[in-house]
CSV table of C-alpha atoms and ligand atoms in Angstrom, one decimal:
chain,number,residue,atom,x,y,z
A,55,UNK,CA,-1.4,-20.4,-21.1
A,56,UNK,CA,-4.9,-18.9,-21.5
A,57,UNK,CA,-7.6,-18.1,-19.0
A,58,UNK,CA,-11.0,-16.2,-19.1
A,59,UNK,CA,-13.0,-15.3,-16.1
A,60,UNK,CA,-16.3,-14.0,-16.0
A,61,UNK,CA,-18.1,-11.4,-13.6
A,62,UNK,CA,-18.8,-7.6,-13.4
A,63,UNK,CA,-15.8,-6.1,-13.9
A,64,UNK,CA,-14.4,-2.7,-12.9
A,65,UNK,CA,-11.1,-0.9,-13.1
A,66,UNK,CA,-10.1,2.5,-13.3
A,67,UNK,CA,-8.5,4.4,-16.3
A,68,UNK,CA,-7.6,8.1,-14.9
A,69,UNK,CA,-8.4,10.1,-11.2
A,70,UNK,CA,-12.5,10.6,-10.5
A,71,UNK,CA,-10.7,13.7,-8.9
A,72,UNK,CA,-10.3,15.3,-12.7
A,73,UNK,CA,-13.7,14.7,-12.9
A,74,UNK,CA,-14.0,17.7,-10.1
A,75,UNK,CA,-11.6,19.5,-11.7
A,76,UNK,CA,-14.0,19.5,-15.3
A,77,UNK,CA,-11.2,17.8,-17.2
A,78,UNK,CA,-12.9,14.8,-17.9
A,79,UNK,CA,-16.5,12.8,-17.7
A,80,UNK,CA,-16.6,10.2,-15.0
A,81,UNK,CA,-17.2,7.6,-17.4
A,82,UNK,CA,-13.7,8.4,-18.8
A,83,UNK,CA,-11.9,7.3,-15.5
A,84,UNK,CA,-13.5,4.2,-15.4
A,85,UNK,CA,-14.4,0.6,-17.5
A,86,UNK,CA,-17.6,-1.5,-15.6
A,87,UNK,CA,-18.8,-4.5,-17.6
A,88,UNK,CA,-21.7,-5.8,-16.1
A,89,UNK,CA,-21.5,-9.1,-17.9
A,90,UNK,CA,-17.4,-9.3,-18.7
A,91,UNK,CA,-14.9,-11.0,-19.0
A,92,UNK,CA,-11.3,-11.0,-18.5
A,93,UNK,CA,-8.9,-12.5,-20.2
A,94,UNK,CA,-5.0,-13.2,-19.2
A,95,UNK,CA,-2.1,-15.4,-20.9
A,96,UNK,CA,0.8,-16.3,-19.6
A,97,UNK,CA,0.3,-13.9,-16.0
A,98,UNK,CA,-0.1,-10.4,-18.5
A,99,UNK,CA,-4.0,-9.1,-19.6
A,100,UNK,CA,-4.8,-10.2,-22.9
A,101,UNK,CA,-8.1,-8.1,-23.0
A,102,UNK,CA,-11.2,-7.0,-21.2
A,103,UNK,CA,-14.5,-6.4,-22.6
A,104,UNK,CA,-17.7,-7.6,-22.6
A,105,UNK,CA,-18.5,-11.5,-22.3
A,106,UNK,CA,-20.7,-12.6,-25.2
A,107,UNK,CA,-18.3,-10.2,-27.6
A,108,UNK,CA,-15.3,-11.9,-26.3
A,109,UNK,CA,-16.3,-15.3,-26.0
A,110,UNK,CA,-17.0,-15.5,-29.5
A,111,UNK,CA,-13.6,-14.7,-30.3
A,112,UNK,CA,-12.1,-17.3,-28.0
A,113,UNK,CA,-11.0,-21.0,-28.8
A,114,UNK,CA,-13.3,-23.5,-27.5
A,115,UNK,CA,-10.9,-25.5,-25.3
A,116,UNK,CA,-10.2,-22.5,-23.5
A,117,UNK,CA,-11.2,-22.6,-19.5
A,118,UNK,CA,-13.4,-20.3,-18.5
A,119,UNK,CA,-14.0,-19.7,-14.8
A,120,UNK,CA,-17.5,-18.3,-14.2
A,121,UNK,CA,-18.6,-16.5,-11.1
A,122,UNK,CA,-21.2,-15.5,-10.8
A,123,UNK,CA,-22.3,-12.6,-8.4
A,124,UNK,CA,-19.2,-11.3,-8.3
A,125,UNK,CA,-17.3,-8.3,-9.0
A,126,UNK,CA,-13.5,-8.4,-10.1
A,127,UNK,CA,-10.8,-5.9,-10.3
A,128,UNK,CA,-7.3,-5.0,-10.1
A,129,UNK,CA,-5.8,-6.9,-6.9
A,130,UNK,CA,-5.0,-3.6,-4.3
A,131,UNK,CA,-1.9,-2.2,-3.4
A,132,UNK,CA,-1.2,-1.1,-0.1
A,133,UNK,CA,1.0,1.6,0.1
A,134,UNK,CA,2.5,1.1,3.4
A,135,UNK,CA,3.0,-1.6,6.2
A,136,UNK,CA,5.4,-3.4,8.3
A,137,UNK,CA,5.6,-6.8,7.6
A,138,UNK,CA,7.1,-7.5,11.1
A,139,UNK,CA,4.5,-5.9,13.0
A,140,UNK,CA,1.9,-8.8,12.1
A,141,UNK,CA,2.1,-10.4,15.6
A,142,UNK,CA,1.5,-6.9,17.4
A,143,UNK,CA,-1.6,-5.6,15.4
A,144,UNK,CA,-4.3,-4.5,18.1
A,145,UNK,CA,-1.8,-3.5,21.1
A,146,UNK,CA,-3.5,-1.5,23.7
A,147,UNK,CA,-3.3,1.9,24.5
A,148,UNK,CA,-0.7,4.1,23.6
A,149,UNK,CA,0.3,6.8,20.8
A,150,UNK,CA,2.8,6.8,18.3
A,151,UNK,CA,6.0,7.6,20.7
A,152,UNK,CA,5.1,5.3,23.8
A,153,UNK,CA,3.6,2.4,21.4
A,154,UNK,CA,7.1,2.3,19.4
A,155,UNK,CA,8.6,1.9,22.9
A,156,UNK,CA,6.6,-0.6,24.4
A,157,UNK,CA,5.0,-2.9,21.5
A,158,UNK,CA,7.2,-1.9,18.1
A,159,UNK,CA,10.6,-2.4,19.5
A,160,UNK,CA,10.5,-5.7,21.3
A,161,UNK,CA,8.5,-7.4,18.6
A,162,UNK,CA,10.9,-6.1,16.0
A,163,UNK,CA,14.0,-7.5,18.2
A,164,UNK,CA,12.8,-11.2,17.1
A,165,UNK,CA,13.3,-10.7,13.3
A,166,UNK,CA,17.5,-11.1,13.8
A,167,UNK,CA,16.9,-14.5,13.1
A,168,UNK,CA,15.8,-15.4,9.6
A,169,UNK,CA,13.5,-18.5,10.2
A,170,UNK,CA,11.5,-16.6,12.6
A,171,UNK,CA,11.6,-13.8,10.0
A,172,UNK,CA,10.4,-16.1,7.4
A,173,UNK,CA,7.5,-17.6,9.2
A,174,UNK,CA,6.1,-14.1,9.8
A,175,UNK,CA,6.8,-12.9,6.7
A,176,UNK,CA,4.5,-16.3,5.1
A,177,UNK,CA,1.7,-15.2,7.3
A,178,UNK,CA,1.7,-11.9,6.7
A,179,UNK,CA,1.8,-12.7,2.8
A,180,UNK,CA,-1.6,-15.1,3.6
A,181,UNK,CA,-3.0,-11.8,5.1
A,182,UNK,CA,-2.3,-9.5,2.5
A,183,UNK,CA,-3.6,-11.8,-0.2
A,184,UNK,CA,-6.7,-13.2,1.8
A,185,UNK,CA,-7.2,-9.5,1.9
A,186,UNK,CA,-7.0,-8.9,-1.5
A,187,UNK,CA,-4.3,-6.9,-1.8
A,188,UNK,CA,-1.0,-8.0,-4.9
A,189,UNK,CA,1.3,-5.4,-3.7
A,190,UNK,CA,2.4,-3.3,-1.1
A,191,UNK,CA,5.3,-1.0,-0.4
A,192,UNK,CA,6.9,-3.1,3.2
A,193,UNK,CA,9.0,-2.1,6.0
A,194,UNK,CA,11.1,-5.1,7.4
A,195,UNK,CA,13.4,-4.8,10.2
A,196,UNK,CA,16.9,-3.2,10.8
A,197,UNK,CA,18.0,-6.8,10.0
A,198,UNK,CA,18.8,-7.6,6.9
A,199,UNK,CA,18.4,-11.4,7.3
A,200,UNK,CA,14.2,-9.6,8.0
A,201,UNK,CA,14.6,-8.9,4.4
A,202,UNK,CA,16.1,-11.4,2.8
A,203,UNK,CA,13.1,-13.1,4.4
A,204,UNK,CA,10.9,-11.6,2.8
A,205,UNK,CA,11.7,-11.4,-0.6
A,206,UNK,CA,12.3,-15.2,-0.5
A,207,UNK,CA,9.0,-15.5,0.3
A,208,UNK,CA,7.6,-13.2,-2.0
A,209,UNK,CA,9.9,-14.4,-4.7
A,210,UNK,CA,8.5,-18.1,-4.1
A,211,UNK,CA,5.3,-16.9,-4.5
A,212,UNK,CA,5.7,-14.5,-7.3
A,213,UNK,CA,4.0,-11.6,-6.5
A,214,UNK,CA,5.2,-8.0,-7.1
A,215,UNK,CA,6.4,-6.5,-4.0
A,216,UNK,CA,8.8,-3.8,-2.9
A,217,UNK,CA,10.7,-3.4,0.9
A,218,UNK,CA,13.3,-2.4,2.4
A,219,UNK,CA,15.8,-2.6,5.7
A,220,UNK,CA,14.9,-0.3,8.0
A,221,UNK,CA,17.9,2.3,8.6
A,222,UNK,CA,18.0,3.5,12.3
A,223,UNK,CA,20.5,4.5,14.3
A,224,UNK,CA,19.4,6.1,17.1
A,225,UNK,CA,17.0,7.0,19.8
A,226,UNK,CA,16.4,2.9,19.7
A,227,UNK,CA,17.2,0.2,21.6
A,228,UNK,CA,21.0,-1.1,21.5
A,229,UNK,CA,20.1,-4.4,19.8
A,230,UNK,CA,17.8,-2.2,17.5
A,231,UNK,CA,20.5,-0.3,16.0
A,232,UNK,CA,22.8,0.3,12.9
A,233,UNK,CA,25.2,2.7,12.1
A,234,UNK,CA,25.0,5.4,9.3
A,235,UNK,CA,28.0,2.7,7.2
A,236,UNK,CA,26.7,-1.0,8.1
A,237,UNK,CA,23.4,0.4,7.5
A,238,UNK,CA,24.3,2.0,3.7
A,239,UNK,CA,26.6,-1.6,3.2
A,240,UNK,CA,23.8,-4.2,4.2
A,241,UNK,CA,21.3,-1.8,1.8
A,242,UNK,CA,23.4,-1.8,-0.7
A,243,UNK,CA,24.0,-5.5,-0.6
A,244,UNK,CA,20.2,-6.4,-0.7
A,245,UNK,CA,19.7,-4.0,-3.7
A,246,UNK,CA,22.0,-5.3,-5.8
A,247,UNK,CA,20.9,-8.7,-4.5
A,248,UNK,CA,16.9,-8.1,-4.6
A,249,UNK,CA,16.4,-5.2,-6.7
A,250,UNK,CA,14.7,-6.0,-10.0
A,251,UNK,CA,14.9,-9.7,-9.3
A,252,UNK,CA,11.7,-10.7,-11.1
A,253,UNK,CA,9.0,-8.7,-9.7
A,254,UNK,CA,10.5,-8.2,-6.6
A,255,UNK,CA,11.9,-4.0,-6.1
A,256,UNK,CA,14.0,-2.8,-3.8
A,257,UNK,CA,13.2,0.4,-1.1
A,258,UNK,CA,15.7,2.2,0.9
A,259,UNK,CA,13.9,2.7,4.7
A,260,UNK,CA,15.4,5.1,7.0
A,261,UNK,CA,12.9,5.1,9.6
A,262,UNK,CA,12.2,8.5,10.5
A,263,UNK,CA,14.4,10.8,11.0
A,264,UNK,CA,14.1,10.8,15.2
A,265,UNK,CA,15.7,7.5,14.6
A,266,UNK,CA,18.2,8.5,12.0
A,267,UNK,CA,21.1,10.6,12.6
A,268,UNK,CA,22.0,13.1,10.1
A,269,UNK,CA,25.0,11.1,8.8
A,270,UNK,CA,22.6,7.7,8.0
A,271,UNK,CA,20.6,10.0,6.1
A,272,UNK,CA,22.9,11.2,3.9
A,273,UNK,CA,23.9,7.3,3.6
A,274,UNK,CA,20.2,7.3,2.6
A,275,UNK,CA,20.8,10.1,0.0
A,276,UNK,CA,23.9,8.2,-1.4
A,277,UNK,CA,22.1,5.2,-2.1
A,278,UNK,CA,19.4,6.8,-4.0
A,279,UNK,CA,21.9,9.1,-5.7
A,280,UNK,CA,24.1,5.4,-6.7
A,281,UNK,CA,20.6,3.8,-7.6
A,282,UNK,CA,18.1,5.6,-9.3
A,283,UNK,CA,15.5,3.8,-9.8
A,284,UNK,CA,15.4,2.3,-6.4
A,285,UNK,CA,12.1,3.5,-3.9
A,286,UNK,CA,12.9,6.0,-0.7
A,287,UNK,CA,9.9,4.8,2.4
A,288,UNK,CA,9.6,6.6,5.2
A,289,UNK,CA,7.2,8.0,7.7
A,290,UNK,CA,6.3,11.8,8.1
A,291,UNK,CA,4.7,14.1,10.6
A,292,UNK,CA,2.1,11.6,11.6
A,293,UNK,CA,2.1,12.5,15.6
A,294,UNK,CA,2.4,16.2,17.0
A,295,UNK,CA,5.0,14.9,19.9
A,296,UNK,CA,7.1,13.2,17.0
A,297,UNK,CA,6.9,16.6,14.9
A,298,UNK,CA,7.9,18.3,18.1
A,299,UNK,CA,10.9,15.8,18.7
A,300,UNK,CA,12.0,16.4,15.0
A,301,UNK,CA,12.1,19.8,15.6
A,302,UNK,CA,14.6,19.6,18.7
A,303,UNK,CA,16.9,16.9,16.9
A,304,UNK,CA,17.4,19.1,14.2
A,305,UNK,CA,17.2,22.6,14.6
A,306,UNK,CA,19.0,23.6,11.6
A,307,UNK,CA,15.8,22.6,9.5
A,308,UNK,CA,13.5,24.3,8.1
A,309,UNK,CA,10.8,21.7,9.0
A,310,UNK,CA,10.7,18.1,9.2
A,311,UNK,CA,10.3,17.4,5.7
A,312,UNK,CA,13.4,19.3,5.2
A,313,UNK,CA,15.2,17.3,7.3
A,314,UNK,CA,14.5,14.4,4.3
A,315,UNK,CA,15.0,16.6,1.4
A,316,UNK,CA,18.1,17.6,3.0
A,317,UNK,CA,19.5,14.4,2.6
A,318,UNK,CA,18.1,14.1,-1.1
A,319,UNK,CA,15.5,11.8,-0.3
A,320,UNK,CA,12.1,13.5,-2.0
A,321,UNK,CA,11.1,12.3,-5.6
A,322,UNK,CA,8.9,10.4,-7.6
A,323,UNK,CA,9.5,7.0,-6.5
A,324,UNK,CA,9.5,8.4,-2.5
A,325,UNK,CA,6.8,7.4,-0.5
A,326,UNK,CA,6.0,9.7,2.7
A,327,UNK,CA,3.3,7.6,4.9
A,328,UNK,CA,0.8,9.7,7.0
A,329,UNK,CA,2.2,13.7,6.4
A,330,UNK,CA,-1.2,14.5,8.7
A,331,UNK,CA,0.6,17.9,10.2
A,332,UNK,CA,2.2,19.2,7.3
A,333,UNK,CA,3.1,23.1,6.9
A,334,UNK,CA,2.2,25.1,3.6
A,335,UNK,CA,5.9,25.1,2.8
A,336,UNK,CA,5.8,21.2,3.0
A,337,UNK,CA,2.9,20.7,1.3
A,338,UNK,CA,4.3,22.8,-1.8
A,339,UNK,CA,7.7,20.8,-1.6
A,340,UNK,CA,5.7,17.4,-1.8
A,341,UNK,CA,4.5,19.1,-4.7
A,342,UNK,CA,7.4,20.2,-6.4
A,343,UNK,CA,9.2,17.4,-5.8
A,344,UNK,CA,6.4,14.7,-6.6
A,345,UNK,CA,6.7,12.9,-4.0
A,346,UNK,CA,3.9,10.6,-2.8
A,347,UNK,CA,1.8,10.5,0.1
A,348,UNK,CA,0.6,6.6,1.6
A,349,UNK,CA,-2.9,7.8,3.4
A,350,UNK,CA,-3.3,5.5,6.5
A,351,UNK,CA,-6.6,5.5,8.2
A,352,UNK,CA,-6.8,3.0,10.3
A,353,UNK,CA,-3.3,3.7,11.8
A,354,UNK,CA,-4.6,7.7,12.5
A,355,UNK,CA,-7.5,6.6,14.2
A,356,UNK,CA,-6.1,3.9,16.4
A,357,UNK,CA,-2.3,5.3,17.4
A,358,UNK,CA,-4.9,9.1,17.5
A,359,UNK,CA,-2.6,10.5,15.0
A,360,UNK,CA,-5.2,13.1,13.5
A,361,UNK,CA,-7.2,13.6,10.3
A,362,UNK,CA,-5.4,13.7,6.7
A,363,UNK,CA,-6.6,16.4,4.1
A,364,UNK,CA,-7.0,14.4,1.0
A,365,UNK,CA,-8.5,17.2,-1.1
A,366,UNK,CA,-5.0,19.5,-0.2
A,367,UNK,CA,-3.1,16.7,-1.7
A,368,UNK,CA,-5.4,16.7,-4.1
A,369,UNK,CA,-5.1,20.6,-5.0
A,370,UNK,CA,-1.6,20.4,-4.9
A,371,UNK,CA,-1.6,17.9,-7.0
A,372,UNK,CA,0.4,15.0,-5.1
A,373,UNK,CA,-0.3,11.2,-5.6
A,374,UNK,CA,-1.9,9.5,-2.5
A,375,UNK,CA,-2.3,6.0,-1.9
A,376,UNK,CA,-4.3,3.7,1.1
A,377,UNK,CA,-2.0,2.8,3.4
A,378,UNK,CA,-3.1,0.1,6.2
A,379,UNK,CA,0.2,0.4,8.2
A,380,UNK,CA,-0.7,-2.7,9.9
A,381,UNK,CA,0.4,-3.1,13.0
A,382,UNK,CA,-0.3,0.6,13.9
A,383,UNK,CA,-3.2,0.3,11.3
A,384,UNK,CA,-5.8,-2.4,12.4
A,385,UNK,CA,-6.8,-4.1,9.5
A,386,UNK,CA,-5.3,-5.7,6.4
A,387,UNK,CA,-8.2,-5.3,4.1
A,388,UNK,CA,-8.3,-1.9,1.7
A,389,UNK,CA,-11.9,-2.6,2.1
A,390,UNK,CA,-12.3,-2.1,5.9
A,391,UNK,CA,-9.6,1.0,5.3
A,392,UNK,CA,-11.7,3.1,2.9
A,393,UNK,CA,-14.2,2.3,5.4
A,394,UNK,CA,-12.5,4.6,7.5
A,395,UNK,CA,-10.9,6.7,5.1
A,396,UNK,CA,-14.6,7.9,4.7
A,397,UNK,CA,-15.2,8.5,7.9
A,398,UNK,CA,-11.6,10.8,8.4
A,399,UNK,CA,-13.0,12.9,5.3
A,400,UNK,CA,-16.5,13.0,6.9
A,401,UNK,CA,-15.0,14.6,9.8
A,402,UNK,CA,-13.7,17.3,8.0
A,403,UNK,CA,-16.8,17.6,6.0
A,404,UNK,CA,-15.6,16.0,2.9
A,405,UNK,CA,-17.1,12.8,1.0
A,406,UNK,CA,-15.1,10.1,-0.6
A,407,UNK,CA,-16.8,8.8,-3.6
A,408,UNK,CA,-16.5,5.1,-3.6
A,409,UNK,CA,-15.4,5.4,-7.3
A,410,UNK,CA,-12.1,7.7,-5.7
A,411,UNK,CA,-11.7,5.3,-2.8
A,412,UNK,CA,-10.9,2.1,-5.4
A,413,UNK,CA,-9.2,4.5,-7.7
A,414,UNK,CA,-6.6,5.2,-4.8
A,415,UNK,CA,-7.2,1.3,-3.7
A,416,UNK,CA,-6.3,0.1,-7.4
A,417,UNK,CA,-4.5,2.7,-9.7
A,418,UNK,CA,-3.8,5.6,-7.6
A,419,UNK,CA,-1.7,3.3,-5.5
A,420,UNK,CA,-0.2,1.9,-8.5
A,421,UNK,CA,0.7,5.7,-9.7
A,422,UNK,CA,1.7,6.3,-6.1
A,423,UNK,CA,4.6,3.4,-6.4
A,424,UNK,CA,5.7,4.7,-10.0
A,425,UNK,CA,4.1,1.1,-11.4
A,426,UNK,CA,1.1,2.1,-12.8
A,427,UNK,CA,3.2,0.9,-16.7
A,428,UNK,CA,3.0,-2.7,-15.0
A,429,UNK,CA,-0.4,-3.0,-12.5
A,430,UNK,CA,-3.5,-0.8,-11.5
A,431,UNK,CA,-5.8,-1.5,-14.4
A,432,UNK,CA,-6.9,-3.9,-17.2
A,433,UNK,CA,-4.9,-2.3,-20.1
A,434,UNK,CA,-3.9,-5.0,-22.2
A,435,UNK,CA,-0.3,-6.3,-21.6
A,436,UNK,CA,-0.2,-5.3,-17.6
A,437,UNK,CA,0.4,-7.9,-14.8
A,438,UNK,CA,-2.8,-10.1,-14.0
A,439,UNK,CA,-3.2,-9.3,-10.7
A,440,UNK,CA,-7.2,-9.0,-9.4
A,441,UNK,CA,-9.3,-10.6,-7.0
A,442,UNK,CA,-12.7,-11.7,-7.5
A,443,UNK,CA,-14.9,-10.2,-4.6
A,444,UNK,CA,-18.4,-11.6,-3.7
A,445,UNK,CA,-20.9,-9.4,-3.6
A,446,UNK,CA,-22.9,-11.7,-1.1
A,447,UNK,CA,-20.2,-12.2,1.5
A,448,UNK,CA,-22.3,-11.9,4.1
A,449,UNK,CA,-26.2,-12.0,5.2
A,450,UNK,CA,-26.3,-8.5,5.5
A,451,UNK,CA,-24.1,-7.6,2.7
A,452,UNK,CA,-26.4,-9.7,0.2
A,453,UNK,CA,-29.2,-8.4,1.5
A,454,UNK,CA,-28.2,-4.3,1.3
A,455,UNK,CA,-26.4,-5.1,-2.2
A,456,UNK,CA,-29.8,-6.4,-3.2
A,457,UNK,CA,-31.3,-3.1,-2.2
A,458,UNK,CA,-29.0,-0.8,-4.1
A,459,UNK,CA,-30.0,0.7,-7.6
A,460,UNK,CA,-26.6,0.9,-9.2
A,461,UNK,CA,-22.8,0.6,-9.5
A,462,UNK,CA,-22.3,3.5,-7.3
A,463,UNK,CA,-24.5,2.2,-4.6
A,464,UNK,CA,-22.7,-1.4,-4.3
A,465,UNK,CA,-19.5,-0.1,-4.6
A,466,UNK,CA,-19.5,2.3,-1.5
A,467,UNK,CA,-21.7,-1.3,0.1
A,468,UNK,CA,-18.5,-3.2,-0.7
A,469,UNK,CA,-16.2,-0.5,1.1
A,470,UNK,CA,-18.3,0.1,4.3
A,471,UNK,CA,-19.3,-3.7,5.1
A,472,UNK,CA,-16.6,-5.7,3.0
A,473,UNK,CA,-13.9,-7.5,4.5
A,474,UNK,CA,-11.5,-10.0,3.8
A,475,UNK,CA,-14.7,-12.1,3.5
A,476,UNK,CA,-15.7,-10.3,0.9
A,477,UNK,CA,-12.3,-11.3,-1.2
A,478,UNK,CA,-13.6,-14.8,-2.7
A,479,UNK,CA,-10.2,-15.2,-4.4
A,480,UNK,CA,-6.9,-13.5,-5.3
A,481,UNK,CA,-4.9,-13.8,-8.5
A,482,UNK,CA,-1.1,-12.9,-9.0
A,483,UNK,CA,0.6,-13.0,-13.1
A,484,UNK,CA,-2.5,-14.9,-13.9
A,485,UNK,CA,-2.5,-17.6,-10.9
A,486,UNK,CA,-4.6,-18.1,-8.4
A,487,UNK,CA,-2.6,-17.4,-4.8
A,488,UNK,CA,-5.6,-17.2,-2.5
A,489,UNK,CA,-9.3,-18.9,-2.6
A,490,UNK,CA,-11.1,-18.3,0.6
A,491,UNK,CA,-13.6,-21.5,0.3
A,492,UNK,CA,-10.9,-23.9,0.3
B,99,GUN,N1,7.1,6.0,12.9
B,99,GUN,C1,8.2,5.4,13.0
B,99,GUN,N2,8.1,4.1,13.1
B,99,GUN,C2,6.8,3.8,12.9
B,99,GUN,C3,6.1,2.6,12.9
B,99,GUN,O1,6.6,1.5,13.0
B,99,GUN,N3,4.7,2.8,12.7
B,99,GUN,C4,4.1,4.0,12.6
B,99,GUN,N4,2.8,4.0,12.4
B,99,GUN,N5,4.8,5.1,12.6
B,99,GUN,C5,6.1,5.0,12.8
B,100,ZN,ZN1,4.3,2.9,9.4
């Protein structure tokens, strides 16, 4: 099964950030065809190029879909969010500690039962894709049946996913709660049931460690240590109260990070979301250990969480991807979160180049979940997954994109005024999942 579509198209092939570092030109990092056109069979690239080169090459009865005024590129991979926390986006008020308590907990309570699970877990999937994004690294609930949920409707859908059960076992409510063993056997049990299973992967999710006692995260440890190629997601000195906490809970550690590596839980398919008050000696340990970094804007703004450093992850060479962390982040679309991911690096008197912002959106999240063999970019033989964004979404956003003089110009247009209206439609393997005009 053929299909050719037909646009500007961009995707990335290395970091703009080597550019800095005079490894490379810019033009290296990326592919833009102004006329292109993309071609996919049977849900995998076939090739990209540009338009009247590759339509002479294809067979006549081949459909292709034409939009014009359009951009496509690789769909975008959010590299952290709760799934559950769909119903409680936009709750007033509080920071990290206190909004747990009042908003997080109760809402999460519901997802015992796996029909409720299952209905959230459809609209959230709407979200993401109307959004744009083919990925995302999830947190579910401390219910398994919350997983199970979601992979079923991920699986259904076929789109390439990875979450987890959350593991917490204290400092939560009652009804809230594992234990260090139920919580390693119902893990286990959904990785050797989910795992792998088409493109569905599997992430063990302690928390954080105020909610996990030293014993569940060793049980965290063992289950890395017993699967290796399974993810580790977690949050990480987001809030100066939690750092704080972390430091009373567990005063045998050197600093919070330590109280993950510890437990074995650093490495490249380990996914740290936020790491805003990091220490040099954690910084370096991300490092060594190659762990990743999810970068969550939206979520720093609104729970007041503080300002990441993107150019020290940078230096120390750690792979960062956008996080929306929807519901403590306020917006599904990667779009309206490098929107704000500019304005975080403005404060500190850094810019982000539009051309880095869809890197990390595209790629750099991909590298960031250890699947940048399978999604990210165009190469020939990767998963189609893109989405086709308008470039006249709105009245305003047609009329600034018809002001701009280049590539550069209506890119950073696209991640300060687009939205999920901007997506115009999503594709997953090579079908379409999401067109916003119908
Ligand atoms: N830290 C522990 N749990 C959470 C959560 O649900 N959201 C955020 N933003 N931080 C957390
Ligand atoms: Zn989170």
């Amino acid at each position: 099964m053929i299909t050719a579509h037909r646009a500007s198209i961009l995707h990335f092939l290395a970091d703009p950030d080597l550019v800095k570092q005079g490894n490379v030109a810019l033009e290296a990092c990326y592919q833009y065809f102004d006329d292109g056109l993309l071609i996919t069979e049977n849900g995998h690239v076939k090739a990209v190029g540009d338009a009247k080169a590759l339509l002479a090459t294809l067979n006549r009865d081949i459909k292709v879909h034409d939009h014009t005024n359009c951009l496509i590129m690789p769909g975008f991979i959010d590299t952290h969010i709760h799934y559950p926390q769909t119903e409680m986006i936009a709750a007033y008020g509080e920071q990290l500690l206190e909004w747990l308590e009042k908003y997080t907990f109760p809402t999460e309570e519901q997802f015992e039962d796996e029909d409720y699970a299952r209905d959230i877990a459809e609209r959230f999937l709407d979200e993401l894709l109307r959004a744009g994004t083919t990925t995302a690294l999830v947190f579910g609930t401390v219910h398994k049946a919350s997983v199970d949920a979601f992979f079923k409707a991920c699986e259904t859908r076929d789109l390439r996913m990875i979450a987890g059960k959350v593991m917490m076992d204290s400092n939560a409510p009652d009804n809230l709660t594992d234990t260090p063993e139920s919580s390693y056997i119902d893990s286990k049990a959904l990785i050797e049931k989910w795992h792998n299973k088409g493109r569905l992967r599997y992430a063990v999710t302690p928390r954080f460690s105020p909610t996990c006692s030293e014993a569940q995260l060793q049980k965290a440890g063992q289950l890395l240590s017993e699967h290796s190629d399974v993810y580790m997601h977690t949050h990480l000195s987001e809030n100066l109260n939690e750092v704080a906490w972390v430091k009373e809970l567990f005063p045998e550690r050197k600093n919070y990070l330590d109280t993950y590596d510890h437990a074995g839980l650093l490495g490249k398919r380990s996914v740290f979301a936020h790491c805003i008050h990091l220490d040099d000696d954690e910084w370096q340990r991300m490092s060594d250990s190659q762990s990743n970094i999810a970068f969550c804007p939206t979520s720093n703004l609104f729970l007041g969480s503080g300002f990441f450093h993107l150019s020290r992850a940078v230096k120390q060479n750690i792979s960062v991807g956008l996080g929306t962390d929807v519901g403590g982040g306020t917006s599904f679309s990667m779009l309206q979160t490098l929107n704000e991911a500019y304005k975080v690096l403005q404060l500190r008197g850094e810019q982000l180049s539009p051309f880095k912002g869809l890197y990390l959106a595209t790629l750099g999240g991909a590298k960031t979940l250890d699947m940048d063999d399978l999604i990210g970019n165009f190469v020939t033989g990767k998963e189609a997954d893109f989405i086709v964004m308008d470039k006249a979404s709105t009245p305003l956003m047609k009329f600034r994109m018809s002001k701009c003089k280049d590539l550069f110009e209506q890119l950073f247009v696209f991640s300060m005024l687009g939205d999920d209206r901007a997506i115009k439609e999503t594709w997953s393997a090579g079908k379409m999942v999401h067109a916003r005009d119908k």
